[in-house]
Amino acid sequence: MHCPFCRNPDSRVIDSRTSDDGLSIRRRRQCPKCNGRFSTVETASLSVVKRSGAVEPFSRDKVIVGARKACQGRPVTDGDLAILAQKVEEALRQTGQSTFEANEIGLAILDPLRNLDEVAYLRFASVYRAFESLEDFEAAIADLRADRHPNED
Ligand SMILES: [Zn+2]
């Protein structure tokens, strides 16, 4: 990695610290040429196996694109979607796996989407959990109702 100040291709690690959740390492570096100091954060990369069998890196942007479709016409902001994508990534990292099926990404989106907007959640769930009938929707809606606090109704 190049020094961000003078673009020198070499740097020296002067401190390494593992994050509290153990999922990333932060390194303090110093450039031997200009003595500039900067930090790098290292995380394991996550991969997604698509239905076609192709493997691609996990992308928060793709999570946002998928969730945004379900949120059309709903009061959900780009900021909400960015936080949702971050939560999805955190949930995936917590599993300790590094490779996921596309379907698992979809399922990981459901929980945070449910907290964000119930209508968007139902739209998304109908695709990813392959709802086939009105009864599937009714069961999902009954679930949502059961989880609500009584004074929110
Ligand atoms: Zn430098």
Short mmCIF file of C-alpha atoms and ligand atoms in Angstrom, two decimals:
data_model
loop_
_atom_site.label_atom_id
_atom_site.label_comp_id
_atom_site.label_asym_id
_atom_site.label_seq_id
_atom_site.Cartn_x
_atom_site.Cartn_y
_atom_site.Cartn_z
CA MET A 1 0.00 0.00 0.00
CA HIS A 2 1.35 3.42 -1.01
CA CYS A 3 1.99 6.15 1.53
CA PRO A 4 -1.01 8.53 1.19
CA PHE A 5 1.30 11.55 1.60
CA CYS A 6 4.25 10.88 -0.73
CA ARG A 7 3.11 7.68 -2.53
CA ASN A 8 6.21 5.82 -1.39
CA PRO A 9 5.38 2.10 -1.95
CA ASP A 10 6.88 1.02 1.39
CA SER A 11 5.61 1.48 4.97
CA ARG A 12 6.49 0.14 8.39
CA VAL A 13 3.93 -1.22 10.88
CA ILE A 14 4.36 0.55 14.22
CA ASP A 15 1.28 -0.81 16.02
CA SER A 16 -1.37 -3.53 15.45
CA ARG A 17 -4.63 -3.76 17.29
CA THR A 18 -7.45 -6.29 16.93
CA SER A 19 -10.93 -4.76 17.08
CA ASP A 20 -13.16 -5.60 20.08
CA ASP A 21 -15.26 -8.00 18.01
CA GLY A 22 -12.13 -9.74 16.74
CA LEU A 23 -13.19 -9.29 13.12
CA SER A 24 -10.64 -6.73 11.96
CA ILE A 25 -7.09 -5.60 12.62
CA ARG A 26 -6.08 -1.95 12.64
CA ARG A 27 -2.45 -1.20 11.84
CA ARG A 28 -0.66 2.07 12.46
CA ARG A 29 1.96 2.55 9.77
CA GLN A 30 4.78 4.95 9.20
CA CYS A 31 6.33 5.88 5.88
CA PRO A 32 10.15 5.54 6.07
CA LYS A 33 10.56 8.25 3.43
CA CYS A 34 8.41 11.17 4.69
CA ASN A 35 7.70 9.81 8.24
CA GLY A 36 3.98 10.34 7.62
CA ARG A 37 1.72 8.13 9.76
CA PHE A 38 -1.49 6.47 8.63
CA SER A 39 -3.75 3.54 9.55
CA THR A 40 -4.99 0.54 7.62
CA VAL A 41 -7.83 -1.77 8.59
CA GLU A 42 -7.68 -5.37 7.53
CA THR A 43 -10.79 -7.57 7.39
CA ALA A 44 -11.34 -11.00 5.87
CA SER A 45 -13.08 -10.71 2.51
CA LEU A 46 -16.51 -12.31 2.15
CA SER A 47 -17.49 -14.20 -0.99
CA VAL A 48 -20.86 -14.91 -2.51
CA VAL A 49 -21.57 -17.98 -4.63
CA LYS A 50 -24.18 -17.01 -7.19
CA ARG A 51 -26.84 -19.36 -8.50
CA SER A 52 -24.77 -19.75 -11.66
CA GLY A 53 -21.87 -21.04 -9.53
CA ALA A 54 -19.78 -17.90 -10.15
CA VAL A 55 -18.06 -16.49 -7.06
CA GLU A 56 -17.92 -12.75 -6.45
CA PRO A 57 -16.90 -10.58 -3.51
CA PHE A 58 -19.69 -9.61 -1.11
CA SER A 59 -20.86 -6.09 -1.91
CA ARG A 60 -22.85 -3.78 0.34
CA ASP A 61 -23.93 -1.92 -2.78
CA LYS A 62 -25.69 -5.01 -4.09
CA VAL A 63 -27.49 -5.44 -0.78
CA ILE A 64 -28.64 -1.83 -1.07
CA VAL A 65 -29.85 -2.31 -4.66
CA GLY A 66 -31.82 -5.43 -3.68
CA ALA A 67 -33.36 -3.86 -0.59
CA ARG A 68 -34.15 -0.60 -2.39
CA LYS A 69 -36.39 -2.45 -4.86
CA ALA A 70 -38.46 -3.77 -1.97
CA CYS A 71 -38.60 -0.26 -0.46
CA GLN A 72 -40.08 1.48 -3.52
CA GLY A 73 -42.64 4.05 -2.41
CA ARG A 74 -41.79 3.46 1.25
CA PRO A 75 -40.40 6.09 3.66
CA VAL A 76 -36.89 4.62 3.62
CA THR A 77 -33.84 6.82 2.99
CA ASP A 78 -30.48 6.03 1.39
CA GLY A 79 -28.98 6.43 4.86
CA ASP A 80 -31.36 3.76 6.20
CA LEU A 81 -30.30 1.42 3.41
CA ALA A 82 -26.59 2.06 4.06
CA ILE A 83 -27.08 1.13 7.73
CA LEU A 84 -29.05 -1.93 6.69
CA ALA A 85 -26.22 -3.08 4.40
CA GLN A 86 -23.73 -2.57 7.23
CA LYS A 87 -25.90 -4.70 9.55
CA VAL A 88 -26.11 -7.42 6.92
CA GLU A 89 -22.33 -7.49 6.59
CA GLU A 90 -21.89 -7.61 10.37
CA ALA A 91 -24.39 -10.47 10.65
CA LEU A 92 -22.55 -12.41 7.93
CA ARG A 93 -19.18 -11.87 9.64
CA GLN A 94 -20.61 -13.00 12.98
CA THR A 95 -21.34 -16.44 11.48
CA GLY A 96 -17.60 -17.09 11.14
CA GLN A 97 -18.10 -18.21 7.52
CA SER A 98 -16.39 -16.45 4.65
CA THR A 99 -18.41 -17.89 1.75
CA PHE A 100 -22.17 -17.55 1.39
CA GLU A 101 -24.86 -18.63 -1.05
CA ALA A 102 -26.72 -15.76 -2.70
CA ASN A 103 -29.80 -17.05 -0.90
CA GLU A 104 -28.12 -16.68 2.50
CA ILE A 105 -27.45 -13.03 1.75
CA GLY A 106 -31.16 -12.60 1.01
CA LEU A 107 -32.09 -14.22 4.30
CA ALA A 108 -29.59 -12.03 6.19
CA ILE A 109 -31.36 -8.96 4.77
CA LEU A 110 -34.74 -10.00 6.18
CA ASP A 111 -34.15 -9.22 9.86
CA PRO A 112 -32.83 -5.67 9.52
CA LEU A 113 -35.38 -4.95 6.78
CA ARG A 114 -38.16 -6.04 9.09
CA ASN A 115 -37.04 -3.46 11.64
CA LEU A 116 -36.84 -0.82 8.94
CA ASP A 117 -40.16 -1.22 7.13
CA GLU A 118 -42.71 -4.01 7.46
CA VAL A 119 -44.18 -3.61 3.97
CA ALA A 120 -40.73 -3.76 2.36
CA TYR A 121 -40.00 -6.79 4.54
CA LEU A 122 -43.09 -8.61 3.27
CA ARG A 123 -42.21 -7.83 -0.35
CA PHE A 124 -38.66 -9.05 0.14
CA ALA A 125 -39.68 -12.12 2.15
CA SER A 126 -42.18 -13.15 -0.51
CA VAL A 127 -39.29 -13.49 -2.96
CA TYR A 128 -36.56 -14.93 -0.73
CA ARG A 129 -38.73 -17.30 1.24
CA ALA A 130 -40.66 -18.18 -1.92
CA PHE A 131 -44.17 -17.39 -0.70
CA GLU A 132 -46.57 -19.39 -2.82
CA SER A 133 -49.97 -18.45 -1.50
CA LEU A 134 -51.99 -15.88 0.42
CA GLU A 135 -51.61 -18.15 3.44
CA ASP A 136 -47.84 -17.57 3.37
CA PHE A 137 -48.43 -13.82 3.50
CA GLU A 138 -51.02 -14.24 6.25
CA ALA A 139 -48.60 -16.28 8.34
CA ALA A 140 -45.84 -13.69 7.89
CA ILE A 141 -48.22 -10.84 8.79
CA ALA A 142 -49.44 -12.77 11.86
CA ASP A 143 -45.77 -13.13 12.86
CA LEU A 144 -45.19 -9.40 12.50
CA ARG A 145 -48.31 -8.64 14.59
CA ALA A 146 -47.30 -11.10 17.29
CA ASP A 147 -43.90 -9.41 17.64
CA ARG A 148 -45.29 -5.91 18.00
CA HIS A 149 -45.53 -4.33 21.39
CA PRO A 150 -49.22 -3.86 22.28
CA ASN A 151 -48.95 -0.07 22.58
CA GLU A 152 -47.56 0.30 19.04
CA ASP A 153 -50.82 -0.87 17.45
ZN ZN B 1 5.50 9.02 2.67
#
